[in-house]
Short mmCIF file of C-alpha atoms in Angstrom, two decimals:
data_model
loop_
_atom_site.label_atom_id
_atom_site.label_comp_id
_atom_site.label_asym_id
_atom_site.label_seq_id
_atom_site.Cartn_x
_atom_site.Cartn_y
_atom_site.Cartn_z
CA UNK A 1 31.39 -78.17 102.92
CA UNK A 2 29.04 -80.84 104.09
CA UNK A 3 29.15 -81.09 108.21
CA UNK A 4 28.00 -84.19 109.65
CA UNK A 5 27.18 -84.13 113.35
CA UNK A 6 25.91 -86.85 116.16
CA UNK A 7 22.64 -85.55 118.65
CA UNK A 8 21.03 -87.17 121.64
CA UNK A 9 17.40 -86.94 120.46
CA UNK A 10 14.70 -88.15 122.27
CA UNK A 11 16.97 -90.20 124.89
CA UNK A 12 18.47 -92.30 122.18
CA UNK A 13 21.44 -91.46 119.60
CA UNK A 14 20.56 -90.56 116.49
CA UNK A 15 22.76 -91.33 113.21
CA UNK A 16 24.73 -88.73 111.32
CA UNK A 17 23.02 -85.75 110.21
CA UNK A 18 24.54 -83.85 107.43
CA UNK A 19 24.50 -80.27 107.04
CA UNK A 20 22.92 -78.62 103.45
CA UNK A 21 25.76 -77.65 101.78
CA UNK A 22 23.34 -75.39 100.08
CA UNK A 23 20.90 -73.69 102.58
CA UNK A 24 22.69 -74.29 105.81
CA UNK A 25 22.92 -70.36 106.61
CA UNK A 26 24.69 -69.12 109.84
CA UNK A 27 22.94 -66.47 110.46
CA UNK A 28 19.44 -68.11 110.12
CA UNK A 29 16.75 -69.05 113.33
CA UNK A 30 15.02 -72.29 111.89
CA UNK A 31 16.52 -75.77 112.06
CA UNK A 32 14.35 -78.36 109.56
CA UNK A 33 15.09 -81.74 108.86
CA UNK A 34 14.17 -83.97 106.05
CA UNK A 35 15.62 -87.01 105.89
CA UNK A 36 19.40 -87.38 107.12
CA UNK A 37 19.74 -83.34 106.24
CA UNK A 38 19.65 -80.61 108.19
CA UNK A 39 18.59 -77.19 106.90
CA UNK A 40 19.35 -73.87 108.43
CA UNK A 41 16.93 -71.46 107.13
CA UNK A 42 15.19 -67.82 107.82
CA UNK A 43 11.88 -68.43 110.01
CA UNK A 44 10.45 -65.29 107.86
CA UNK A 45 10.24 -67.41 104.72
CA UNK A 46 8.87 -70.17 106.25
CA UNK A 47 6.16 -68.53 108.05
CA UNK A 48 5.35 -66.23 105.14
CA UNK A 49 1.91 -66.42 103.00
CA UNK A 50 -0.24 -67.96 105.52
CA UNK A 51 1.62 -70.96 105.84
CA UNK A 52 1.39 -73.86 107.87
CA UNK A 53 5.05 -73.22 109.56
CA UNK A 54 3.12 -69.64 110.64
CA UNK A 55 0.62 -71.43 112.09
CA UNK A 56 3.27 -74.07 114.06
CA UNK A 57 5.19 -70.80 115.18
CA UNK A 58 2.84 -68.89 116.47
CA UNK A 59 1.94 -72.09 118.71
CA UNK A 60 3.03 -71.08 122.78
CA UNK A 61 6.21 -72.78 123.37
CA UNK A 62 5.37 -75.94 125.72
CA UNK A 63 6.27 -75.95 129.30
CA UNK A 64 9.54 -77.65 129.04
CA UNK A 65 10.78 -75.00 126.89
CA UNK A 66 9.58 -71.77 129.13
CA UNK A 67 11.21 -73.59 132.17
CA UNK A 68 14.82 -74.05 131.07
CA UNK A 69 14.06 -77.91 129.51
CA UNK A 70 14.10 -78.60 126.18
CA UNK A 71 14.89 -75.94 123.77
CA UNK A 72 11.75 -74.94 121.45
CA UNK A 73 11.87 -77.17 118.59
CA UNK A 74 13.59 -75.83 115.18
CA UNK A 75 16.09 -73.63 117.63
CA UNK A 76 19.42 -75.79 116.82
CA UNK A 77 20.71 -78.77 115.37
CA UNK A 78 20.02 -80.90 117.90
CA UNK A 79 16.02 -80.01 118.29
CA UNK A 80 15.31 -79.66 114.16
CA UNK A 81 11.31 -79.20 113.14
CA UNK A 82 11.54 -82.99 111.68
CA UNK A 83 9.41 -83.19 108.30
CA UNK A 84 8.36 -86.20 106.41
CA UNK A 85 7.14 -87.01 103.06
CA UNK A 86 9.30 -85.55 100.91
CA UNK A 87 13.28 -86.02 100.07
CA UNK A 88 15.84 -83.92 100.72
CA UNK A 89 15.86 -82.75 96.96
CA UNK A 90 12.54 -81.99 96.98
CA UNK A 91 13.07 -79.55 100.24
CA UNK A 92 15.71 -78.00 98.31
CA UNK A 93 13.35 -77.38 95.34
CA UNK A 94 10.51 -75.86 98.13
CA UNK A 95 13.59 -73.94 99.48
CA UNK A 96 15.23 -72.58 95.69
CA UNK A 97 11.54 -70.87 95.45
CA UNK A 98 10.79 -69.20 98.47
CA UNK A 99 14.42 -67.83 98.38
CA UNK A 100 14.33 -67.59 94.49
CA UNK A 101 14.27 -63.39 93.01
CA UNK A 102 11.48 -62.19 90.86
CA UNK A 103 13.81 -62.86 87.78
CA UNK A 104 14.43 -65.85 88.95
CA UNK A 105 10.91 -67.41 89.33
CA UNK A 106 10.20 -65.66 85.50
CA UNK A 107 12.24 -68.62 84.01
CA UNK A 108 9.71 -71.24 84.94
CA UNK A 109 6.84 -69.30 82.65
CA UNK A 110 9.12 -69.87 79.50
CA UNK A 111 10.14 -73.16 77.38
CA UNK A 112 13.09 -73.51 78.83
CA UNK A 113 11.36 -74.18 82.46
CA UNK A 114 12.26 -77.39 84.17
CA UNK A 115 8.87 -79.08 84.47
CA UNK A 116 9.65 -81.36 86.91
CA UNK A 117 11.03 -78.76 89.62
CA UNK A 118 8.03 -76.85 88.83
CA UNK A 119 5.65 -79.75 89.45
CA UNK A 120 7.48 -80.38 92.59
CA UNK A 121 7.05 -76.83 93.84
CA UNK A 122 3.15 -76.86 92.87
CA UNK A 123 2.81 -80.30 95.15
CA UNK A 124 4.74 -78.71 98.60
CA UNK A 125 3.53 -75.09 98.72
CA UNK A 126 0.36 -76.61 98.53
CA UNK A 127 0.86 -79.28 100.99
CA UNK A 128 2.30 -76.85 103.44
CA UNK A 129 0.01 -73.92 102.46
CA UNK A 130 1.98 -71.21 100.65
CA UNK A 131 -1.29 -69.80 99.41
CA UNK A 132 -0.43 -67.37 96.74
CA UNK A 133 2.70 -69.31 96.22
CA UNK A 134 1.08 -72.44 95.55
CA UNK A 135 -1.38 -70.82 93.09
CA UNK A 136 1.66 -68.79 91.07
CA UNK A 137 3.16 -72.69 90.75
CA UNK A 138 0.04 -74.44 89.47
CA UNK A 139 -0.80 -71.69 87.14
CA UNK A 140 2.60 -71.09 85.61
CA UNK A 141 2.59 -75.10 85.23
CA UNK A 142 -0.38 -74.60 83.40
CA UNK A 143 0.47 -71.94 81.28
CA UNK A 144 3.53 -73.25 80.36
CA UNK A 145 2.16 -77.37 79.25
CA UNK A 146 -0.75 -75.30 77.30
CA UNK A 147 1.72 -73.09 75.14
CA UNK A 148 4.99 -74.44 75.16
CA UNK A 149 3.97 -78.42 74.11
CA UNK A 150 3.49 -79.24 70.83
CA UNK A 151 0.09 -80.02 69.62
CA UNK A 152 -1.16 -83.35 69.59
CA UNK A 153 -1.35 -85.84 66.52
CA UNK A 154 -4.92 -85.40 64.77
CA UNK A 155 -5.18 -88.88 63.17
CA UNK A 156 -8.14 -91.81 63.53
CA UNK A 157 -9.21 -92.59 66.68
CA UNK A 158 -8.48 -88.93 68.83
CA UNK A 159 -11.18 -87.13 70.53
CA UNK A 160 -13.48 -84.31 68.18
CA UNK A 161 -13.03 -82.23 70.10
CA UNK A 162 -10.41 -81.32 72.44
CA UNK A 163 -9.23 -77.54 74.70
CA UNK A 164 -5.35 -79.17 73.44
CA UNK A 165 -6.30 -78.89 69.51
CA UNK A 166 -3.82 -77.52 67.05
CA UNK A 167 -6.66 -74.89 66.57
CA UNK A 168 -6.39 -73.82 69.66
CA UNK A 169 -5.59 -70.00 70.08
CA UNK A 170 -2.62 -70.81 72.74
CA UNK A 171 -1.09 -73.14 69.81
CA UNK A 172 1.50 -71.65 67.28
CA UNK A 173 3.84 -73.35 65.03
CA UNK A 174 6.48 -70.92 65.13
CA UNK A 175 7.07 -70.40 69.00
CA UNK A 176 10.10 -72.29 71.11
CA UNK A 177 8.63 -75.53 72.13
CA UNK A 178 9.68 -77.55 75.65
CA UNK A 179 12.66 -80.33 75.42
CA UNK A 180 11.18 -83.53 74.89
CA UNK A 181 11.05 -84.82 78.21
CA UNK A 182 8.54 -82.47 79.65
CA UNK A 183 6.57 -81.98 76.14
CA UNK A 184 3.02 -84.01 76.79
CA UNK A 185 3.12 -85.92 73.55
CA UNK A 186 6.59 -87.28 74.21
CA UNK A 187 7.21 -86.84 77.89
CA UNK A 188 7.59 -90.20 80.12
CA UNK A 189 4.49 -91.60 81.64
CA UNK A 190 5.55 -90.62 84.90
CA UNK A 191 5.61 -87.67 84.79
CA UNK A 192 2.10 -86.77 82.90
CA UNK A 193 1.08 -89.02 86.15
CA UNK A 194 3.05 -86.60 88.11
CA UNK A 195 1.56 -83.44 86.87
CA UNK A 196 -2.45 -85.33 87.17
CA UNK A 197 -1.90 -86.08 90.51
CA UNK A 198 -0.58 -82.35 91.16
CA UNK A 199 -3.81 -80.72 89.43
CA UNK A 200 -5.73 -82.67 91.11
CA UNK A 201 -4.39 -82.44 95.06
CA UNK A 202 -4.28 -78.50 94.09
CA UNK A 203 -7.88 -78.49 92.72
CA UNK A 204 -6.47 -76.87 88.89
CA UNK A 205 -9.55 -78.75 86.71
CA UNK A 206 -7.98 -77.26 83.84
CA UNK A 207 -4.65 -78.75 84.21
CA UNK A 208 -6.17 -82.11 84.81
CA UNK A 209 -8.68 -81.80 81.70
CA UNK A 210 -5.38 -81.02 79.68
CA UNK A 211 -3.33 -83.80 80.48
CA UNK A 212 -6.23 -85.81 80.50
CA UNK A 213 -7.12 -85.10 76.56
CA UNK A 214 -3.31 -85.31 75.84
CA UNK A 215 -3.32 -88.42 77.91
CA UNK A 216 -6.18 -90.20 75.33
CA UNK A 217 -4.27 -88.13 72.27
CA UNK A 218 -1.17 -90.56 73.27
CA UNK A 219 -3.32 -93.85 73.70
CA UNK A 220 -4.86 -94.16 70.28
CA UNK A 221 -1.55 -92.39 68.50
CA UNK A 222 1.32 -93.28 70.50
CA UNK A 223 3.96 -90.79 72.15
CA UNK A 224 5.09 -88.51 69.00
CA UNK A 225 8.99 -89.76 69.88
CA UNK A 226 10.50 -92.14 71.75
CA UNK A 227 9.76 -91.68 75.70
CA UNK A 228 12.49 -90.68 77.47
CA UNK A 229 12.89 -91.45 81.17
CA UNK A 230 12.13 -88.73 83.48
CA UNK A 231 14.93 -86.14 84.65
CA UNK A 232 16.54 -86.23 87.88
CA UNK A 233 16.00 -82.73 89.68
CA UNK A 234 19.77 -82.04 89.10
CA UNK A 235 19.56 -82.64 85.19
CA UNK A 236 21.27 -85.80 85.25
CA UNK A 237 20.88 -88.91 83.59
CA UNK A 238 18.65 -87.89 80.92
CA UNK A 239 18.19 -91.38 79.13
CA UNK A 240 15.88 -92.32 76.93
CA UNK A 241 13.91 -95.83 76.57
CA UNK A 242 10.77 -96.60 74.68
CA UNK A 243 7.54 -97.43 76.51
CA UNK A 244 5.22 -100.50 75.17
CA UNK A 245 1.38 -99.20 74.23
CA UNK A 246 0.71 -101.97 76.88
CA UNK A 247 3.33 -99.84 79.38
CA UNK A 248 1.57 -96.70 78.84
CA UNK A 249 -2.10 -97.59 79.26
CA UNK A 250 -0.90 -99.51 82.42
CA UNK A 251 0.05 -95.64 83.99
CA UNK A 252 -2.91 -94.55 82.53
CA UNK A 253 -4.93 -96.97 84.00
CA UNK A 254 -3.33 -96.43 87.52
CA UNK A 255 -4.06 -93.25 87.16
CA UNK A 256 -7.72 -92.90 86.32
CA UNK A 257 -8.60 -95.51 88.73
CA UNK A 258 -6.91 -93.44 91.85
CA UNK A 259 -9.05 -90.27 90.72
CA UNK A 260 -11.64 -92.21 89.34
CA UNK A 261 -11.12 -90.35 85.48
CA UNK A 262 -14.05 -91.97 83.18
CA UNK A 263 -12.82 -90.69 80.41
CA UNK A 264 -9.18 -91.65 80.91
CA UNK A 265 -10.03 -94.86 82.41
CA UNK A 266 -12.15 -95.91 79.46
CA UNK A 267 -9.76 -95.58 76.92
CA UNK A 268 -6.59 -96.44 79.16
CA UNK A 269 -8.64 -100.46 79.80
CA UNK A 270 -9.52 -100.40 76.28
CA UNK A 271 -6.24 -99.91 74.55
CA UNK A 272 -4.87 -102.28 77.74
CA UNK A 273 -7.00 -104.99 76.69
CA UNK A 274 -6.14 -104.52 72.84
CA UNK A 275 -2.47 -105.19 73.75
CA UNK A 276 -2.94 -107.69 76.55
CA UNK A 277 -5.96 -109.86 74.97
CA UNK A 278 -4.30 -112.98 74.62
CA UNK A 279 -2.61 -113.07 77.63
CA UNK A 280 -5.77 -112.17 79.04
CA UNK A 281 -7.43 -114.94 77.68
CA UNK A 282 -5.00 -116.90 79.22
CA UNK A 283 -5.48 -115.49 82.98
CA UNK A 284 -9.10 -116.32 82.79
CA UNK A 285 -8.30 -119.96 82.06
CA UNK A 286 -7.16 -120.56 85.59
CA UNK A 287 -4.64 -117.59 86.74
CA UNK A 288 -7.78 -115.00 87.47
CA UNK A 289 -6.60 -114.37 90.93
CA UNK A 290 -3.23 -113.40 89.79
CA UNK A 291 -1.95 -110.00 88.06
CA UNK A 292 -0.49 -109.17 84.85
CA UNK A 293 2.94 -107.67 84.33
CA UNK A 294 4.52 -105.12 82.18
CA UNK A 295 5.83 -107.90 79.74
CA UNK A 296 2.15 -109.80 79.99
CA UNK A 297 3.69 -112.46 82.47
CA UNK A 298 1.59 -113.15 85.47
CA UNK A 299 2.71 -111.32 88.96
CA UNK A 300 1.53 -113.34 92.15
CA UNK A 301 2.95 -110.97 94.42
CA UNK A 302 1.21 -107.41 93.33
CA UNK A 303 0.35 -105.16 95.77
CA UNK A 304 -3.70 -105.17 96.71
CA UNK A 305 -5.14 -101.45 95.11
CA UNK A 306 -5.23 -99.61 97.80
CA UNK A 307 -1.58 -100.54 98.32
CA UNK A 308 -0.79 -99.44 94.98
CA UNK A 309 -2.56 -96.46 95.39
CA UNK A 310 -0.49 -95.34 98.53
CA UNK A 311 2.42 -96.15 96.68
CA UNK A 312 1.87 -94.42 93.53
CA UNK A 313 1.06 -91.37 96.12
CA UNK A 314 4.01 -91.49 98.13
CA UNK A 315 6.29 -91.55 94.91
CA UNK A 316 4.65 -88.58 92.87
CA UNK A 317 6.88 -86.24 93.32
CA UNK A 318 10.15 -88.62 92.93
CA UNK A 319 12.53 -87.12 90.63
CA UNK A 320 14.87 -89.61 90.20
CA UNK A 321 13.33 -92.90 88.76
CA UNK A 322 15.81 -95.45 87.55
CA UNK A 323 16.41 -95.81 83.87
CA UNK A 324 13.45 -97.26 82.06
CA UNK A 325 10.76 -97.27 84.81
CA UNK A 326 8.46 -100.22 84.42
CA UNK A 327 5.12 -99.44 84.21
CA UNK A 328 2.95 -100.34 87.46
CA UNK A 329 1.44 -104.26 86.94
CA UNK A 330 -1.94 -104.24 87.09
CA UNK A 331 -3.81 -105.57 90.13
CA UNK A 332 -5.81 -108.49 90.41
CA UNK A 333 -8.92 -106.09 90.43
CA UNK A 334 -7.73 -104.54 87.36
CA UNK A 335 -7.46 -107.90 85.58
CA UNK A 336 -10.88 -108.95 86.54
CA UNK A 337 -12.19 -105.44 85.40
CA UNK A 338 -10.36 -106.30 82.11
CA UNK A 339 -11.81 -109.75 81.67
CA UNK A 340 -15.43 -108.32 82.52
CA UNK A 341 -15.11 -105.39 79.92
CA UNK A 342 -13.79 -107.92 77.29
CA UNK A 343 -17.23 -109.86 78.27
CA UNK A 344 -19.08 -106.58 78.12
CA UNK A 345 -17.38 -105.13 74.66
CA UNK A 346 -18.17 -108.76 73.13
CA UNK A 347 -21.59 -108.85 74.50
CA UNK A 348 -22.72 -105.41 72.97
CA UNK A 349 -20.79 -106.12 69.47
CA UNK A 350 -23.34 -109.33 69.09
CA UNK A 351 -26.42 -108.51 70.17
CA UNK A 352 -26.64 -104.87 69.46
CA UNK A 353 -23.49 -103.27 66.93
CA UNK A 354 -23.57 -105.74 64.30
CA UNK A 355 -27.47 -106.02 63.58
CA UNK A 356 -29.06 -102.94 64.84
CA UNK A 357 -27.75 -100.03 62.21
CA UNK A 358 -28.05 -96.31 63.67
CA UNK A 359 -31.65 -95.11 62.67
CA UNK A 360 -31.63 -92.36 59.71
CA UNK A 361 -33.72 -89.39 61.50
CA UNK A 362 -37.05 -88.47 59.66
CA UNK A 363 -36.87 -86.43 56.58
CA UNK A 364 -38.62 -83.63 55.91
CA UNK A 365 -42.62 -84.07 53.97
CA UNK A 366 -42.03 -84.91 50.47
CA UNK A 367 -38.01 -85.24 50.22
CA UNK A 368 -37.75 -89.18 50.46
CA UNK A 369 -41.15 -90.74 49.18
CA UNK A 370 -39.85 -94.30 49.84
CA UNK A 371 -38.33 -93.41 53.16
CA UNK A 372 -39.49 -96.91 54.99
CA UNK A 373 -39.12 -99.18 52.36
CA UNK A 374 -36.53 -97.78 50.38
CA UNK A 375 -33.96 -95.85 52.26
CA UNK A 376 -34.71 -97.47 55.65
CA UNK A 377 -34.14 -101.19 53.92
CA UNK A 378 -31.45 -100.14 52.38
CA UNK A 379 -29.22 -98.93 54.82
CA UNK A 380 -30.52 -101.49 57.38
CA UNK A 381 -29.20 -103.89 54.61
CA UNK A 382 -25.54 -102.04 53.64
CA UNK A 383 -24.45 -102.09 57.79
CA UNK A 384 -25.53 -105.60 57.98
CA UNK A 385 -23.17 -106.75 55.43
CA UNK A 386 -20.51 -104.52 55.98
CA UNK A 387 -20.33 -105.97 59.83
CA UNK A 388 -20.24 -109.47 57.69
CA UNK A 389 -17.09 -107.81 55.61
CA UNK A 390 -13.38 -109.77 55.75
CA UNK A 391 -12.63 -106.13 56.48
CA UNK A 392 -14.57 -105.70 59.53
CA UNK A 393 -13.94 -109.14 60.94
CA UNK A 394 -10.51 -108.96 60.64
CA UNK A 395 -10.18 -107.11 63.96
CA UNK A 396 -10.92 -109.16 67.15
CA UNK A 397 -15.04 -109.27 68.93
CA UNK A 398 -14.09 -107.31 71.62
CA UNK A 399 -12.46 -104.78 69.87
CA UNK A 400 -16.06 -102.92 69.03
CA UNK A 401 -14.24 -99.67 67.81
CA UNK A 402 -11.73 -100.86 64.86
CA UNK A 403 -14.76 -102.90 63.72
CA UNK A 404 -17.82 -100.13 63.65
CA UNK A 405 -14.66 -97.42 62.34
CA UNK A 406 -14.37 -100.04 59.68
CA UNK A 407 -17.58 -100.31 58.79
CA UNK A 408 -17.74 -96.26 58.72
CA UNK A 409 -14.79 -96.49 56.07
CA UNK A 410 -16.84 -98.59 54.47
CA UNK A 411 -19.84 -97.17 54.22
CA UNK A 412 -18.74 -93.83 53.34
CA UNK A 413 -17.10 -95.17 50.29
CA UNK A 414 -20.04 -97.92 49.41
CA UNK A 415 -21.15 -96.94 45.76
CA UNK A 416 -24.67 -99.01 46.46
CA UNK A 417 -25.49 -96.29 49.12
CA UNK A 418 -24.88 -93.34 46.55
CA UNK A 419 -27.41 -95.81 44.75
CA UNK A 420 -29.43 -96.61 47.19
CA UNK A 421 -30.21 -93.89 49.01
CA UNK A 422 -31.17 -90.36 48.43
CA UNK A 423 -28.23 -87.99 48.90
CA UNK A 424 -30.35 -86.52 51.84
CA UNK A 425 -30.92 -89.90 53.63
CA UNK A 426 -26.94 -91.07 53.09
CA UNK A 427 -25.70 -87.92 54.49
CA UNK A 428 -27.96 -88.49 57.96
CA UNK A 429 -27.11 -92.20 57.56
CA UNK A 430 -23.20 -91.23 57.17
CA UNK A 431 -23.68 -88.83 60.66
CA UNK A 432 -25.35 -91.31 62.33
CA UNK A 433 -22.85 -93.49 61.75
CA UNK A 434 -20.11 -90.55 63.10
CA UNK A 435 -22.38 -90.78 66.28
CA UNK A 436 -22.42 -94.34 66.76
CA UNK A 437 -18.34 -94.35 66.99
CA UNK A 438 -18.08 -91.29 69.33
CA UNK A 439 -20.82 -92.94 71.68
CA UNK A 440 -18.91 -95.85 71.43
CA UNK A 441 -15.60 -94.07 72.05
CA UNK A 442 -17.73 -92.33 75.07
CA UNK A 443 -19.31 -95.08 76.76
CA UNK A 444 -15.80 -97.16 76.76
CA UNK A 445 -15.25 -96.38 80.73
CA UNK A 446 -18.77 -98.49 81.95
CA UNK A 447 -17.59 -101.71 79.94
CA UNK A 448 -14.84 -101.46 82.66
CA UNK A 449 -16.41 -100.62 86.13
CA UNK A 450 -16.98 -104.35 86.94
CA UNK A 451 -18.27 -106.26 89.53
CA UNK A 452 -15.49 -105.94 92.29
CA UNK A 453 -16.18 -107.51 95.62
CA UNK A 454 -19.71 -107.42 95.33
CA UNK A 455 -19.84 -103.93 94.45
CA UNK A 456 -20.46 -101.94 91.30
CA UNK A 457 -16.89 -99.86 90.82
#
């Protein structure tokens, strides 16, 4: 049973604290509260590993206490060690692990691990220095997103390359795979934000790089199911709701801006801008100092970005979202980086995509006798007018990548190249064409830095 009890502290009354029901031992020596909760716990397990409650315990109590004041702090209900940033369920979480058997901890290395308790454990040990703890948590979270989520889509439009590839050796088709809600390609946005901002507070570059690279999989393909909100830590309320291309660049786009992600942030503004261009166009006829909102309408009342940056902070590790969790709006500095890479994107599609053709390399002496004013013309010639093609111009200015991956659809399947060209020539011409998207595709992320307050960002 719950006990709910009044204390004098610091010369004022308090409100009702409530007693765990859960780790409110008797015969512990360590009073914590989070919240409105008291816990009762052992000091051992709290000052275990090198923590930082070792460190606060082995402080000399302060004079009050050695005189027959105050007692020491953490000694009884009334004089609790009083932590903040995290809820009561998350303590609990922090608590289930540290008192959690060997067998116990085993289950969060298989697919049926709850993610989100795990990601939760990863965030405190670290924050309160649990060393070996900490790393266990980030590595098991690690292990378990690499081998236990499915691979991602290979269509048009994902990275070459990529350490989550369905050739990757930790892949196989034939193993137990996670539930959907905590599988990357069809987990809820919040929660692949959840688990960047944990690898990246805890330092794990490979964690980050994953959900990263599953992060852009998602962008260009789309979740693999219908995103379901993310789980409460008790399990409960496991709805799902379907998240807008628009919604999920928008976390994306949060996210790579707080740890400054090129990659991410690249492809997050550019598939933002796809979905948003016309109500884009529409800011920058007179609303520029105003934000845009999950459903395109215009927000007057966002939060600046450094205010939406403590705010996405002080929420990562909430559990228990509300059902269909809108997507963050994006800030008024967001916008204008928008409207300045749709400048940019249109910019580099007319004066350098659509007349200057990748250059064939040189071929070897003798192979290609009319190499400058056969080949060269030639292909010069074929990109030209298949940037001209209804095909190409069919997609919007800005949108440089559907038009030069076009064009590459095109040109592999032109007969006048098999023609024109000499097989050795089309097949450099064809790869330089394959480098033209990717450096597209790579370079996406300075279109977006912008001009922000007088400063390059």
């Amino acid at each position: 049973m719950q006990q709910e009890s009044e204390f004098k502290m610091g010369g004022t009354w308090d409100q009702h604290l409530t007693r765990d029901k859960d780790y409110y031992f008797e015969d512990a020596d360590c009073v914590v509260r989070v919240g409105g909760t008291l816990f009762k716990v052992h000091r051992f397990l709290l000052g275990r590993d090198a923590s930082a409650f070792q460190d606060m315990f082995a402080m000399p109590p302060d004079a009050a206490s050695t005189s027959g004041g105050a007692p020491r702090e953490g000694s009884n209900d009334a004089h609790p060690i009083v932590l903040y940033g995290e809820t009561e369920d998350e303590f609990r979480v922090l608590l289930s692990a540290l008192y959690a058997l060997p067998s116990d901890l085993q289950q969060y290395a298989t697919s049926h691990s709850n993610v989100s308790r795990l990601v939760t454990i990863s965030y405190l040990t670290n924050k309160y220095h649990f060393t070996s703890t900490s790393q266990w948590a980030i590595s098991t979270l690690y292990q378990v997103l690499v081998q236990y989520s499915t691979p991602p889509v290979a269509t048009v439009g994902s990275p070459a390359t990529s350490p989550t590839s369905p050739t990757h050796p930790a892949f196989r088709w034939d193993i137990e795979r996670l539930p959907e809600e905590y599988d990357l390609n069809s987990c809820a946005s919040e929660l692949l934000m959840r688990v960047m901002d944990v690898a990246m507070v805890c330092g794990h570059d490979e964690l980050a790089a994953l959900v990263e690279n599953r992060w852009i999989d998602r962008l260009w393909n789309g979740p693999a199911t219908p995103t379901p909100t993310l789980p409460r830590l008790d399990d409960r309320d496991r709805k799902v709701s379907s998240y807008s291309r628009a919604d999920e660049a928008k976390w994306a786009v949060s996210v790579a801006d707080r740890w400054e992600l090129k990659r991410l942030r690249g492809v997050a503004y550019y598939v933002c801008l796809m979905e948003l261009g016309e109500e884009l166009g529409r800011v920058a006829q007179g609303a520029s100092s105003s934000s845009l909102d999950t459903d395109g309408a215009e927000r007057h009342d966002s939060p600046s970005s450094e205010e939406s940056a403590m705010s996405s902070r002080g929420s990562t590790l909430d559990d228990s979202p509300t059902a269909g969790s809108r997507a963050p709006p994006l800030t008024p500095a967001q916008t204008s980086r928008l409207l300045l890479g749709h400048l940019s994107l249109t910019r580099l599609w007319d004066d350098d995509l659509h007349v200057h053709a990748p250059g064939i390399p040189a071929p070897s002496p003798g192979s290609c006798t009319y190499h400058q004013h056969g080949c060269i013309y030639s292909w010069v010639s074929s990109w030209r007018e298949a940037a001209r093609s209804p095909h190409t111009l069919k997609f919007k200015t800005y949108d440089v990548l559907g038009r030069v991956r076009s064009m590459e659809k095109q040109l592999v399947g032109s007969d006048g190249l098999i023609v024109a060209l000499t097989p050795g020539c089309r097949r450099k011409a064809l790869g330089a064409v394959r480098e033209r998207v990717k450096n597209v595709e790579d370079g996406l992320g300075e279109h977006f830095r912008g001009v922000i307050g007088g400063e390059l960002n």
